[in-house]
Amino acid sequence: MSERLEPGSEAPAFTLPDADGKPVSLSDYAGRKVIVYFYPAAMTPGCTKQACDFTDNLALLADAGYDVVGISPDRPEKLAKFRSAEDLKVTLAGDPEKEVLLAYGAFGEKKLYGKTVTGVIRSTVVVGADGRVERAMYNVKATGHVAKLIRDLGI
């Protein structure tokens, strides 16, 4: 369905509505490193755990020069409820058309409870200050992923 990104490739540009309906673009982070993570759905247990883990580590990541943007197919209204319900500090953006998910290789066939389904592939892409992909991780686990990412980044 969609090609996975490789380190060194240019990160696809995007502009999506955030939880307040305001546009958030990759270009907003030019000159800074940004962790773009893709998750299936707001307000679900695994996605909540992952978003809370990113929020809990936001200051640590920011001190190391990383911003964080979470992208799901949800609409801004649902993202706003998610942010409020869980007191999330991470930037959440919605991609209901799944264009950015596809561009980043985060939408396609995956295994779910032993069956092959089409959907969001939980993924994390680290984009360098130069706009190039530094790391692209696919089929990551919701629990423990942020801690592993911090270790992998040497933070």
PDB file of C-alpha atoms in Angstrom:
ATOM      1  CA  MET A   1       0.000   0.000   0.000  1.00  0.00           C
ATOM      2  CA  SER A   2       2.554   2.584   1.045  1.00  0.00           C
ATOM      3  CA  GLU A   3       6.340   2.641   0.967  1.00  0.00           C
ATOM      4  CA  ARG A   4       8.224   2.721   4.225  1.00  0.00           C
ATOM      5  CA  LEU A   5      10.618   5.605   4.713  1.00  0.00           C
ATOM      6  CA  GLU A   6      14.340   4.996   4.986  1.00  0.00           C
ATOM      7  CA  PRO A   7      16.963   6.974   6.906  1.00  0.00           C
ATOM      8  CA  GLY A   8      18.421   9.716   4.714  1.00  0.00           C
ATOM      9  CA  SER A   9      15.286  10.199   2.633  1.00  0.00           C
ATOM     10  CA  GLU A  10      13.482  13.516   2.726  1.00  0.00           C
ATOM     11  CA  ALA A  11      10.539  13.501   5.139  1.00  0.00           C
ATOM     12  CA  PRO A  12       7.276  14.142   3.272  1.00  0.00           C
ATOM     13  CA  ALA A  13       5.913  17.628   3.906  1.00  0.00           C
ATOM     14  CA  PHE A  14       2.507  17.855   5.549  1.00  0.00           C
ATOM     15  CA  THR A  15      -0.023  20.313   6.903  1.00  0.00           C
ATOM     16  CA  LEU A  16      -2.827  18.886   9.037  1.00  0.00           C
ATOM     17  CA  PRO A  17      -5.340  20.301  11.522  1.00  0.00           C
ATOM     18  CA  ASP A  18      -4.356  19.991  15.181  1.00  0.00           C
ATOM     19  CA  ALA A  19      -6.773  19.350  18.069  1.00  0.00           C
ATOM     20  CA  ASP A  20      -7.896  22.992  17.854  1.00  0.00           C
ATOM     21  CA  GLY A  21      -8.358  22.866  14.081  1.00  0.00           C
ATOM     22  CA  LYS A  22      -5.260  25.016  13.526  1.00  0.00           C
ATOM     23  CA  PRO A  23      -2.786  23.925  10.841  1.00  0.00           C
ATOM     24  CA  VAL A  24       0.381  22.155  11.937  1.00  0.00           C
ATOM     25  CA  SER A  25       3.070  21.593   9.322  1.00  0.00           C
ATOM     26  CA  LEU A  26       6.348  19.752   9.234  1.00  0.00           C
ATOM     27  CA  SER A  27       7.870  23.048   8.060  1.00  0.00           C
ATOM     28  CA  ASP A  28       6.884  24.576  11.438  1.00  0.00           C
ATOM     29  CA  TYR A  29       9.749  22.518  12.875  1.00  0.00           C
ATOM     30  CA  ALA A  30      12.420  23.489  10.336  1.00  0.00           C
ATOM     31  CA  GLY A  31      15.790  23.632  12.038  1.00  0.00           C
ATOM     32  CA  ARG A  32      14.613  21.386  14.903  1.00  0.00           C
ATOM     33  CA  LYS A  33      14.354  17.647  15.248  1.00  0.00           C
ATOM     34  CA  VAL A  34      10.827  16.281  15.390  1.00  0.00           C
ATOM     35  CA  ILE A  35       9.471  12.903  16.374  1.00  0.00           C
ATOM     36  CA  VAL A  36       6.399  12.186  14.263  1.00  0.00           C
ATOM     37  CA  TYR A  37       4.464   9.232  15.588  1.00  0.00           C
ATOM     38  CA  PHE A  38       1.458   7.572  14.015  1.00  0.00           C
ATOM     39  CA  TYR A  39      -1.224   5.810  16.036  1.00  0.00           C
ATOM     40  CA  PRO A  40      -4.530   4.137  15.091  1.00  0.00           C
ATOM     41  CA  ALA A  41      -7.124   5.955  17.204  1.00  0.00           C
ATOM     42  CA  ALA A  42      -7.500   8.484  19.996  1.00  0.00           C
ATOM     43  CA  MET A  43      -9.157   7.328  23.218  1.00  0.00           C
ATOM     44  CA  THR A  44      -8.114   3.676  22.871  1.00  0.00           C
ATOM     45  CA  PRO A  45      -6.016   1.978  25.578  1.00  0.00           C
ATOM     46  CA  GLY A  46      -2.749   1.486  23.645  1.00  0.00           C
ATOM     47  CA  CYS A  47      -2.864   4.890  21.985  1.00  0.00           C
ATOM     48  CA  THR A  48      -3.644   6.544  25.319  1.00  0.00           C
ATOM     49  CA  LYS A  49      -0.653   4.822  26.953  1.00  0.00           C
ATOM     50  CA  GLN A  50       1.636   5.936  24.119  1.00  0.00           C
ATOM     51  CA  ALA A  51       0.375   9.553  24.122  1.00  0.00           C
ATOM     52  CA  CYS A  52       0.724   9.729  27.930  1.00  0.00           C
ATOM     53  CA  ASP A  53       4.273   8.326  27.686  1.00  0.00           C
ATOM     54  CA  PHE A  54       5.206  11.016  25.155  1.00  0.00           C
ATOM     55  CA  THR A  55       3.579  13.697  27.338  1.00  0.00           C
ATOM     56  CA  ASP A  56       5.424  12.439  30.440  1.00  0.00           C
ATOM     57  CA  ASN A  57       8.739  12.632  28.561  1.00  0.00           C
ATOM     58  CA  LEU A  58       8.077  15.836  26.602  1.00  0.00           C
ATOM     59  CA  ALA A  59      10.411  18.012  28.712  1.00  0.00           C
ATOM     60  CA  LEU A  60      13.225  15.449  28.470  1.00  0.00           C
ATOM     61  CA  LEU A  61      12.786  15.214  24.696  1.00  0.00           C
ATOM     62  CA  ALA A  62      12.534  19.010  24.311  1.00  0.00           C
ATOM     63  CA  ASP A  63      15.732  19.491  26.356  1.00  0.00           C
ATOM     64  CA  ALA A  64      17.442  17.101  23.923  1.00  0.00           C
ATOM     65  CA  GLY A  65      16.153  19.189  20.974  1.00  0.00           C
ATOM     66  CA  TYR A  66      13.139  17.102  19.920  1.00  0.00           C
ATOM     67  CA  ASP A  67       9.561  18.214  19.336  1.00  0.00           C
ATOM     68  CA  VAL A  68       6.781  15.612  19.148  1.00  0.00           C
ATOM     69  CA  VAL A  69       3.746  15.396  16.857  1.00  0.00           C
ATOM     70  CA  GLY A  70       1.234  12.547  17.042  1.00  0.00           C
ATOM     71  CA  ILE A  71      -0.848  11.817  13.936  1.00  0.00           C
ATOM     72  CA  SER A  72      -3.960   9.641  13.693  1.00  0.00           C
ATOM     73  CA  PRO A  73      -6.925   9.473  11.302  1.00  0.00           C
ATOM     74  CA  ASP A  74      -9.078  11.216  13.929  1.00  0.00           C
ATOM     75  CA  ARG A  75     -10.841  14.537  13.405  1.00  0.00           C
ATOM     76  CA  PRO A  76      -9.818  17.604  15.483  1.00  0.00           C
ATOM     77  CA  GLU A  77     -12.920  17.358  17.705  1.00  0.00           C
ATOM     78  CA  LYS A  78     -11.974  13.856  18.858  1.00  0.00           C
ATOM     79  CA  LEU A  79      -8.338  14.891  19.307  1.00  0.00           C
ATOM     80  CA  ALA A  80      -9.450  17.796  21.516  1.00  0.00           C
ATOM     81  CA  LYS A  81     -11.492  15.410  23.698  1.00  0.00           C
ATOM     82  CA  PHE A  82      -8.522  13.018  23.866  1.00  0.00           C
ATOM     83  CA  ARG A  83      -6.142  15.819  24.834  1.00  0.00           C
ATOM     84  CA  SER A  84      -8.509  17.098  27.510  1.00  0.00           C
ATOM     85  CA  ALA A  85      -9.438  13.674  28.939  1.00  0.00           C
ATOM     86  CA  GLU A  86      -5.796  12.617  29.329  1.00  0.00           C
ATOM     87  CA  ASP A  87      -4.228  16.064  29.949  1.00  0.00           C
ATOM     88  CA  LEU A  88      -1.940  15.546  26.948  1.00  0.00           C
ATOM     89  CA  LYS A  89       0.743  18.121  26.140  1.00  0.00           C
ATOM     90  CA  VAL A  90       1.948  16.573  22.881  1.00  0.00           C
ATOM     91  CA  THR A  91       0.771  18.140  19.610  1.00  0.00           C
ATOM     92  CA  LEU A  92      -1.932  15.959  18.047  1.00  0.00           C
ATOM     93  CA  ALA A  93      -2.878  16.245  14.385  1.00  0.00           C
ATOM     94  CA  GLY A  94      -5.636  14.545  12.421  1.00  0.00           C
ATOM     95  CA  ASP A  95      -5.301  12.908   9.017  1.00  0.00           C
ATOM     96  CA  PRO A  96      -8.809  11.619   8.204  1.00  0.00           C
ATOM     97  CA  GLU A  97      -7.919  11.347   4.504  1.00  0.00           C
ATOM     98  CA  LYS A  98      -4.886   9.214   5.463  1.00  0.00           C
ATOM     99  CA  GLU A  99      -2.660  11.022   2.929  1.00  0.00           C
ATOM    100  CA  VAL A 100       0.147  11.699   5.418  1.00  0.00           C
ATOM    101  CA  LEU A 101      -0.196   8.225   6.934  1.00  0.00           C
ATOM    102  CA  LEU A 102       0.305   6.780   3.445  1.00  0.00           C
ATOM    103  CA  ALA A 103       3.191   9.134   2.625  1.00  0.00           C
ATOM    104  CA  TYR A 104       5.016   7.995   5.760  1.00  0.00           C
ATOM    105  CA  GLY A 105       4.339   4.292   5.225  1.00  0.00           C
ATOM    106  CA  ALA A 106       2.116   4.202   8.308  1.00  0.00           C
ATOM    107  CA  PHE A 107      -1.025   2.865   6.642  1.00  0.00           C
ATOM    108  CA  GLY A 108      -1.392  -0.514   5.000  1.00  0.00           C
ATOM    109  CA  GLU A 109      -1.654  -4.214   5.709  1.00  0.00           C
ATOM    110  CA  LYS A 110      -0.882  -5.377   9.225  1.00  0.00           C
ATOM    111  CA  LYS A 111      -1.588  -8.338  11.451  1.00  0.00           C
ATOM    112  CA  LEU A 112      -4.269  -7.840  14.074  1.00  0.00           C
ATOM    113  CA  TYR A 113      -5.132 -10.768  16.326  1.00  0.00           C
ATOM    114  CA  GLY A 114      -3.756 -13.166  13.714  1.00  0.00           C
ATOM    115  CA  LYS A 115      -5.717 -11.692  10.813  1.00  0.00           C
ATOM    116  CA  THR A 116      -4.414  -9.493   8.021  1.00  0.00           C
ATOM    117  CA  VAL A 117      -6.224  -6.161   8.020  1.00  0.00           C
ATOM    118  CA  THR A 118      -5.690  -2.747   6.451  1.00  0.00           C
ATOM    119  CA  GLY A 119      -5.197   0.109   8.861  1.00  0.00           C
ATOM    120  CA  VAL A 120      -2.820   2.411  10.677  1.00  0.00           C
ATOM    121  CA  ILE A 121       0.578   0.843  11.339  1.00  0.00           C
ATOM    122  CA  ARG A 122       1.851   2.161  14.682  1.00  0.00           C
ATOM    123  CA  SER A 123       5.040   3.917  13.558  1.00  0.00           C
ATOM    124  CA  THR A 124       7.550   6.527  14.637  1.00  0.00           C
ATOM    125  CA  VAL A 125       9.691   8.643  12.318  1.00  0.00           C
ATOM    126  CA  VAL A 126      12.467  10.860  13.658  1.00  0.00           C
ATOM    127  CA  VAL A 127      13.044  13.809  11.335  1.00  0.00           C
ATOM    128  CA  GLY A 128      16.319  15.690  11.619  1.00  0.00           C
ATOM    129  CA  ALA A 129      16.714  19.460  11.682  1.00  0.00           C
ATOM    130  CA  ASP A 130      17.545  19.218   7.952  1.00  0.00           C
ATOM    131  CA  GLY A 131      14.144  17.655   7.138  1.00  0.00           C
ATOM    132  CA  ARG A 132      15.622  14.217   6.460  1.00  0.00           C
ATOM    133  CA  VAL A 133      14.550  10.969   8.086  1.00  0.00           C
ATOM    134  CA  GLU A 134      16.986   9.920  10.820  1.00  0.00           C
ATOM    135  CA  ARG A 135      15.018   6.868  11.984  1.00  0.00           C
ATOM    136  CA  ALA A 136      11.888   5.126  10.757  1.00  0.00           C
ATOM    137  CA  MET A 137      10.363   2.480  13.005  1.00  0.00           C
ATOM    138  CA  TYR A 138       7.296   0.474  12.018  1.00  0.00           C
ATOM    139  CA  ASN A 139       4.998  -1.898  13.942  1.00  0.00           C
ATOM    140  CA  VAL A 140       6.181  -0.466  17.247  1.00  0.00           C
ATOM    141  CA  LYS A 141       4.529  -1.425  20.529  1.00  0.00           C
ATOM    142  CA  ALA A 142       2.392   1.147  22.312  1.00  0.00           C
ATOM    143  CA  THR A 143       3.770   0.232  25.719  1.00  0.00           C
ATOM    144  CA  GLY A 144       7.464   0.803  26.294  1.00  0.00           C
ATOM    145  CA  HIS A 145       8.111   2.396  22.904  1.00  0.00           C
ATOM    146  CA  VAL A 146       8.861   5.883  24.233  1.00  0.00           C
ATOM    147  CA  ALA A 147      11.387   4.521  26.757  1.00  0.00           C
ATOM    148  CA  LYS A 148      13.057   2.473  23.992  1.00  0.00           C
ATOM    149  CA  LEU A 149      13.114   5.491  21.675  1.00  0.00           C
ATOM    150  CA  ILE A 150      14.771   7.620  24.372  1.00  0.00           C
ATOM    151  CA  ARG A 151      17.413   4.913  24.887  1.00  0.00           C
ATOM    152  CA  ASP A 152      17.945   4.544  21.116  1.00  0.00           C
ATOM    153  CA  LEU A 153      18.380   8.312  20.745  1.00  0.00           C
ATOM    154  CA  GLY A 154      20.916   8.339  23.565  1.00  0.00           C
ATOM    155  CA  ILE A 155      18.917  10.778  25.697  1.00  0.00           C
TER     156      ILE A 155
END
